[in-house]
Amino acid sequence: MKDLGQPLVAGRILPGFRLSLGYMLVYLTLLLAVPLAACLAKVSSLTASQFIAAVWTERARSAYLLTFGASFAAAAINVPLGLLLAWILVRYEFPFRRILDSLIDLPFALPTAVAGLVYANLYVKNGWLGQFLVPLGIQAAYSRLAIVLVLTFIGLPFVVRTVQPVLETIDAEIEEAAASLGATRLQTFSRVLLPALGPALTTGFALTFARSLGEYGSVVFVSGNIMFKTEIAPVLIVNQLEEYHYAEATAIALVLLAGSFATLAVINSLERWSRRHGC
Amino acid sequence: MSIAVKNVIKRFGNFVALDDVNLDVSGGSLLALLGPSGSGKTTLLRIIAGLEGADRGTVHYHDEDVTKRSPRDRNVGFVFQHYALFRHMTVFENVAFGLRVRRAPKDKIESRVRELLQLVRLEGFGGRYPPQLSGGQRQRVALARALAVEPAVLLLDEPFGALDAKVRQQLRQWLRRFHDEIKVTTIFVTHDQEEAFEVADRVVVMNNGRIEQHGTPQEVFDHPANPFVMDFLGNVNVFQGRLQNGKMLLGGIEMAYPDYPHGESRAATAYIRPHELDIDRSPADASSLRAKVLQINPNGSVAKVRLESENSHLELNVEINLDRYAELGLRPGDLVHVAPRRFRVFFPEDYAI
Amino acid sequence: MDADRHAVATAEPQRRFRQDPLLIRIPLILAGIVIVGVLIVIPVVNVFYQALSHGFGTYWRNLVDDADTRHAILLTLIVAPISVALNVAFGIAAAWAVTRFRFSGRTLLVTMIDLPFAISPVVAGLMFVLLFGLQGYFGPWLRDHGVRIIFALPGLILATTFVTLPFVARELIPVMEALGPEEETAALSLGANGWQIFWRVTVPNIKWALLYGVILCNARAMGEFGAVYVVSGHIAGQTDTMPLRVQKLFDEYNNPGSFAVASMLTSLALLTLLAKVWLERKTRREIAAGARIGSAVPRIDDIGETP
């Protein structure tokens, strides 16, 4: 099948080209391009040293560290968790499997504020789970652990949903071939299956990471927002905004944006790479 | 309604799909656009329909320039290669679509659709949905749908391509009979020579974006304009030889060719159809070639015989009818004489196949 | 996160895997159940438990008698549908432009549609404050004309629309791409104009994908917090949506009230999940049916091949 880059409707035979493209462009300009431009304009009103002064305060630095660190941790935890869930959902039969499968999507559908609210309540001293954990010295509310925990919840669907399709299309014959060549189950898993899932796991990781970077609604409930300890970057941005330090807030926002875009670029190239290497 | 295509050029990127194409189609005729993949036949059809825009050139319906007109305003009935039936509508609604968008009165729609379903022998199928139909049935719905708006021109893109052989046969005959009844100017695209010959009044042979020849099936077959046409329409034996003094010399035989009386020898290629070669036990004249029978393949009403000439080791494909075959009592290994009854000559430097 | 990818994959798969031994399966399954139980089920149950902890009467009063809560519910029910409607119009326009025509910059536009996913909601809110806040670029002009965007309804709508922009488009584009332009082209050749083609041919073919996109978009719109927090000024009784109300009640140590509102949002999430599962199956079946009756045509004409 030769693709000449021109499908059947080359030449705009179908109507509505100008209308649809026009509306699309206007919409995207007003809603995306103009706000982003405003960001850049605001930041460019700062001199280089002012910019550094805004984004590199001690407070900001601990916020970045916390944001990137917690997102990384949550994504890292989600990889084995997601792999396990995808594994049992795809390869095993058990009662309520379908229900479990549907529940995985709940963090995606639940408002983040509700997630934050309930997580804060569950892990305090007399919460349902906190009552067991606090005596053990585990502070899963108003702490860094709390942030990682709620980010893990938020990001749970991403790895699972990225790995599931790949797991489903892995041919049983590959495993049988490995077994016939003498591999143990563990060897088959680590040498054959895991590498095949590598791209999906990495993509899932990156998606969770990107999602966690910008998360606000849930973290703001569970972290306590203590400066230098449990204040994430988005909270810092809001604080600056409320003090009318627009430029500083935007500067920090840009750092966050840069992180998100970089992650998005990584995700895109990962997907392209995995497609080329035939997953 | 007559159609005229003038000097049409169409490019897709660097690929030239149609290279200065001119075509006249007389009203009421049934025309086949025949050619291999990539010859431009579908592109030409779509340009006639308005589904594709020509880069240069014009299209006329009955002397009216419709080049810039949208397919909506051309009143053409187009049957797509994969039918493009509206999957969410019943057969009835599919056929009624053209009338509904023209806001025809309900009773008119009702009667016309029933009439058409009857015409395509699908009465009673009105309530079915496309996924419930067979390929041949879908084809007929697509046809009925295109005809519902009483188009001046009917255009079909490889109408029988996706069907199996038996159904194809039936639909071909049906289309022929149908056209005799309806008499709408019809153009269809096919890569199947047999189909074109069986169905169409006139055939247009296309290759590489150009029209090679345009005529009735008989004309095109008996008097091919060039090697491509000859080769495309059925089997042909090709021999390299020389012309001199009114004779064609090849492989040790000579055949009379009065059209070239010159003394200057010239390289030429002779094209001979399998049924234009005769097999005999004894040589007829100087134009007989001695050859050995390699393989015999009785095929329906003819016997296909493969031979190799003794001296020049040319491979020959000959078709003789079964009576003659029985008469000769041929067997592989026999030495016989092959003589051409007629042949066609083309000069190699004029054509590059 | 790609529902379309997941949708394609969860057709009943052939279970031809080598079965892991029971000794491995049981612990893994139990582990999975525990994970989902602790992370997802317990929190959901807890929401309803806390909401009803003081009895159903209090629960009801919390929702209905509190004027600010009532207003928050009303506000959410105004903002979300408007955002969804705007994004549906956008999604349809984008899908039509991107899947039915070829033009330079097409890939760039498709990437742009995904951008709101990469931008933190707080940053989204920030951008609108920069534009329309009192000290924003248009601030003085707006004030002179008595128009309030930030700290008022238009701001809420803008922020919510931005954050949920991709949802409908991302559902429609793959479906319309897979269906191909054949049916619409046929309709054109039969004399239909643009709107007739759209309503009679395109819409019936994409209705499930559209509904799916609407439901996802709505869930996100109703639950949006960060962006709305920034642009709303959180003036109780005026610019608090339901998620913001949850936070305000929480800050006032009114747990039952906070959880009452949260329970409404959780119910919405559960309904969204149900609809999601049901619709996923329908869209998958539609694309498969389309492929079977051969209307997804290869994107070339006779140049190249005809089988």
JSON list of N, CA and C in Angstrom, two decimals, chain C residues 8 69 73 91 103 131-132 135 145 152 157-158 163 180 232 249 261 294 296 304:
[
{"chain": "C", "resi": 8, "resn": "VAL", "atom": "N", "xyz": [-9.66, -0.97, 23.25]},
{"chain": "C", "resi": 8, "resn": "VAL", "atom": "CA", "xyz": [-9.34, -1.97, 22.22]},
{"chain": "C", "resi": 8, "resn": "VAL", "atom": "C", "xyz": [-8.86, -3.25, 22.88]},
{"chain": "C", "resi": 69, "resn": "THR", "atom": "N", "xyz": [-23.73, 25.85, 50.76]},
{"chain": "C", "resi": 69, "resn": "THR", "atom": "CA", "xyz": [-23.59, 24.55, 50.10]},
{"chain": "C", "resi": 69, "resn": "THR", "atom": "C", "xyz": [-24.54, 24.45, 48.92]},
{"chain": "C", "resi": 73, "resn": "ILE", "atom": "N", "xyz": [-23.49, 23.81, 45.03]},
{"chain": "C", "resi": 73, "resn": "ILE", "atom": "CA", "xyz": [-24.02, 22.76, 44.15]},
{"chain": "C", "resi": 73, "resn": "ILE", "atom": "C", "xyz": [-24.55, 23.40, 42.87]},
{"chain": "C", "resi": 91, "resn": "GLY", "atom": "N", "xyz": [-14.49, 19.90, 20.35]},
{"chain": "C", "resi": 91, "resn": "GLY", "atom": "CA", "xyz": [-14.09, 18.53, 20.03]},
{"chain": "C", "resi": 91, "resn": "GLY", "atom": "C", "xyz": [-14.59, 18.12, 18.65]},
{"chain": "C", "resi": 103, "resn": "PHE", "atom": "N", "xyz": [-3.74, 19.06, 6.03]},
{"chain": "C", "resi": 103, "resn": "PHE", "atom": "CA", "xyz": [-3.19, 20.40, 5.89]},
{"chain": "C", "resi": 103, "resn": "PHE", "atom": "C", "xyz": [-1.93, 20.47, 6.73]},
{"chain": "C", "resi": 131, "resn": "LEU", "atom": "N", "xyz": [-4.11, 37.29, 32.94]},
{"chain": "C", "resi": 131, "resn": "LEU", "atom": "CA", "xyz": [-4.78, 38.01, 31.87]},
{"chain": "C", "resi": 131, "resn": "LEU", "atom": "C", "xyz": [-5.88, 38.93, 32.40]},
{"chain": "C", "resi": 132, "resn": "PHE", "atom": "N", "xyz": [-6.69, 38.37, 33.30]},
{"chain": "C", "resi": 132, "resn": "PHE", "atom": "CA", "xyz": [-7.92, 39.09, 33.65]},
{"chain": "C", "resi": 132, "resn": "PHE", "atom": "C", "xyz": [-7.98, 39.55, 35.09]},
{"chain": "C", "resi": 135, "resn": "GLN", "atom": "N", "xyz": [-4.74, 43.02, 38.52]},
{"chain": "C", "resi": 135, "resn": "GLN", "atom": "CA", "xyz": [-3.44, 43.52, 38.09]},
{"chain": "C", "resi": 135, "resn": "GLN", "atom": "C", "xyz": [-2.98, 42.84, 36.81]},
{"chain": "C", "resi": 145, "resn": "HIS", "atom": "N", "xyz": [-14.85, 48.76, 32.50]},
{"chain": "C", "resi": 145, "resn": "HIS", "atom": "CA", "xyz": [-16.11, 48.42, 31.85]},
{"chain": "C", "resi": 145, "resn": "HIS", "atom": "C", "xyz": [-17.02, 47.62, 32.75]},
{"chain": "C", "resi": 152, "resn": "ALA", "atom": "N", "xyz": [-15.26, 35.62, 39.55]},
{"chain": "C", "resi": 152, "resn": "ALA", "atom": "CA", "xyz": [-16.66, 35.60, 39.14]},
{"chain": "C", "resi": 152, "resn": "ALA", "atom": "C", "xyz": [-16.90, 34.43, 38.21]},
{"chain": "C", "resi": 157, "resn": "ILE", "atom": "N", "xyz": [-15.71, 29.44, 34.54]},
{"chain": "C", "resi": 157, "resn": "ILE", "atom": "CA", "xyz": [-15.98, 28.71, 33.30]},
{"chain": "C", "resi": 157, "resn": "ILE", "atom": "C", "xyz": [-14.71, 28.59, 32.46]},
{"chain": "C", "resi": 158, "resn": "LEU", "atom": "N", "xyz": [-13.98, 29.70, 32.33]},
{"chain": "C", "resi": 158, "resn": "LEU", "atom": "CA", "xyz": [-12.74, 29.66, 31.56]},
{"chain": "C", "resi": 158, "resn": "LEU", "atom": "C", "xyz": [-11.76, 28.62, 32.10]},
{"chain": "C", "resi": 163, "resn": "VAL", "atom": "N", "xyz": [-9.08, 23.28, 31.49]},
{"chain": "C", "resi": 163, "resn": "VAL", "atom": "CA", "xyz": [-8.57, 22.03, 32.04]},
{"chain": "C", "resi": 163, "resn": "VAL", "atom": "C", "xyz": [-9.20, 20.81, 31.37]},
{"chain": "C", "resi": 180, "resn": "GLY", "atom": "N", "xyz": [-13.15, 6.61, 8.79]},
{"chain": "C", "resi": 180, "resn": "GLY", "atom": "CA", "xyz": [-12.84, 7.04, 7.44]},
{"chain": "C", "resi": 180, "resn": "GLY", "atom": "C", "xyz": [-13.92, 7.92, 6.84]},
{"chain": "C", "resi": 232, "resn": "SER", "atom": "N", "xyz": [-11.10, 31.71, 41.60]},
{"chain": "C", "resi": 232, "resn": "SER", "atom": "CA", "xyz": [-12.41, 31.99, 42.19]},
{"chain": "C", "resi": 232, "resn": "SER", "atom": "C", "xyz": [-12.35, 33.01, 43.31]},
{"chain": "C", "resi": 249, "resn": "LEU", "atom": "N", "xyz": [-15.48, 23.77, 54.10]},
{"chain": "C", "resi": 249, "resn": "LEU", "atom": "CA", "xyz": [-16.09, 23.11, 55.25]},
{"chain": "C", "resi": 249, "resn": "LEU", "atom": "C", "xyz": [-15.03, 22.37, 56.05]},
{"chain": "C", "resi": 261, "resn": "VAL", "atom": "N", "xyz": [-20.90, 16.87, 51.10]},
{"chain": "C", "resi": 261, "resn": "VAL", "atom": "CA", "xyz": [-20.68, 17.34, 49.74]},
{"chain": "C", "resi": 261, "resn": "VAL", "atom": "C", "xyz": [-19.77, 16.38, 48.98]},
{"chain": "C", "resi": 294, "resn": "GLY", "atom": "N", "xyz": [-16.10, -3.12, 6.05]},
{"chain": "C", "resi": 294, "resn": "GLY", "atom": "CA", "xyz": [-15.15, -2.59, 5.07]},
{"chain": "C", "resi": 294, "resn": "GLY", "atom": "C", "xyz": [-15.30, -1.13, 4.72]},
{"chain": "C", "resi": 296, "resn": "ALA", "atom": "N", "xyz": [-13.66, 1.25, 6.46]},
{"chain": "C", "resi": 296, "resn": "ALA", "atom": "CA", "xyz": [-12.38, 1.90, 6.72]},
{"chain": "C", "resi": 296, "resn": "ALA", "atom": "C", "xyz": [-11.48, 1.60, 5.55]},
{"chain": "C", "resi": 304, "resn": "GLY", "atom": "N", "xyz": [-1.41, 2.25, -6.42]},
{"chain": "C", "resi": 304, "resn": "GLY", "atom": "CA", "xyz": [-0.83, 1.47, -5.34]},
{"chain": "C", "resi": 304, "resn": "GLY", "atom": "C", "xyz": [-1.36, 0.07, -5.35]}
]
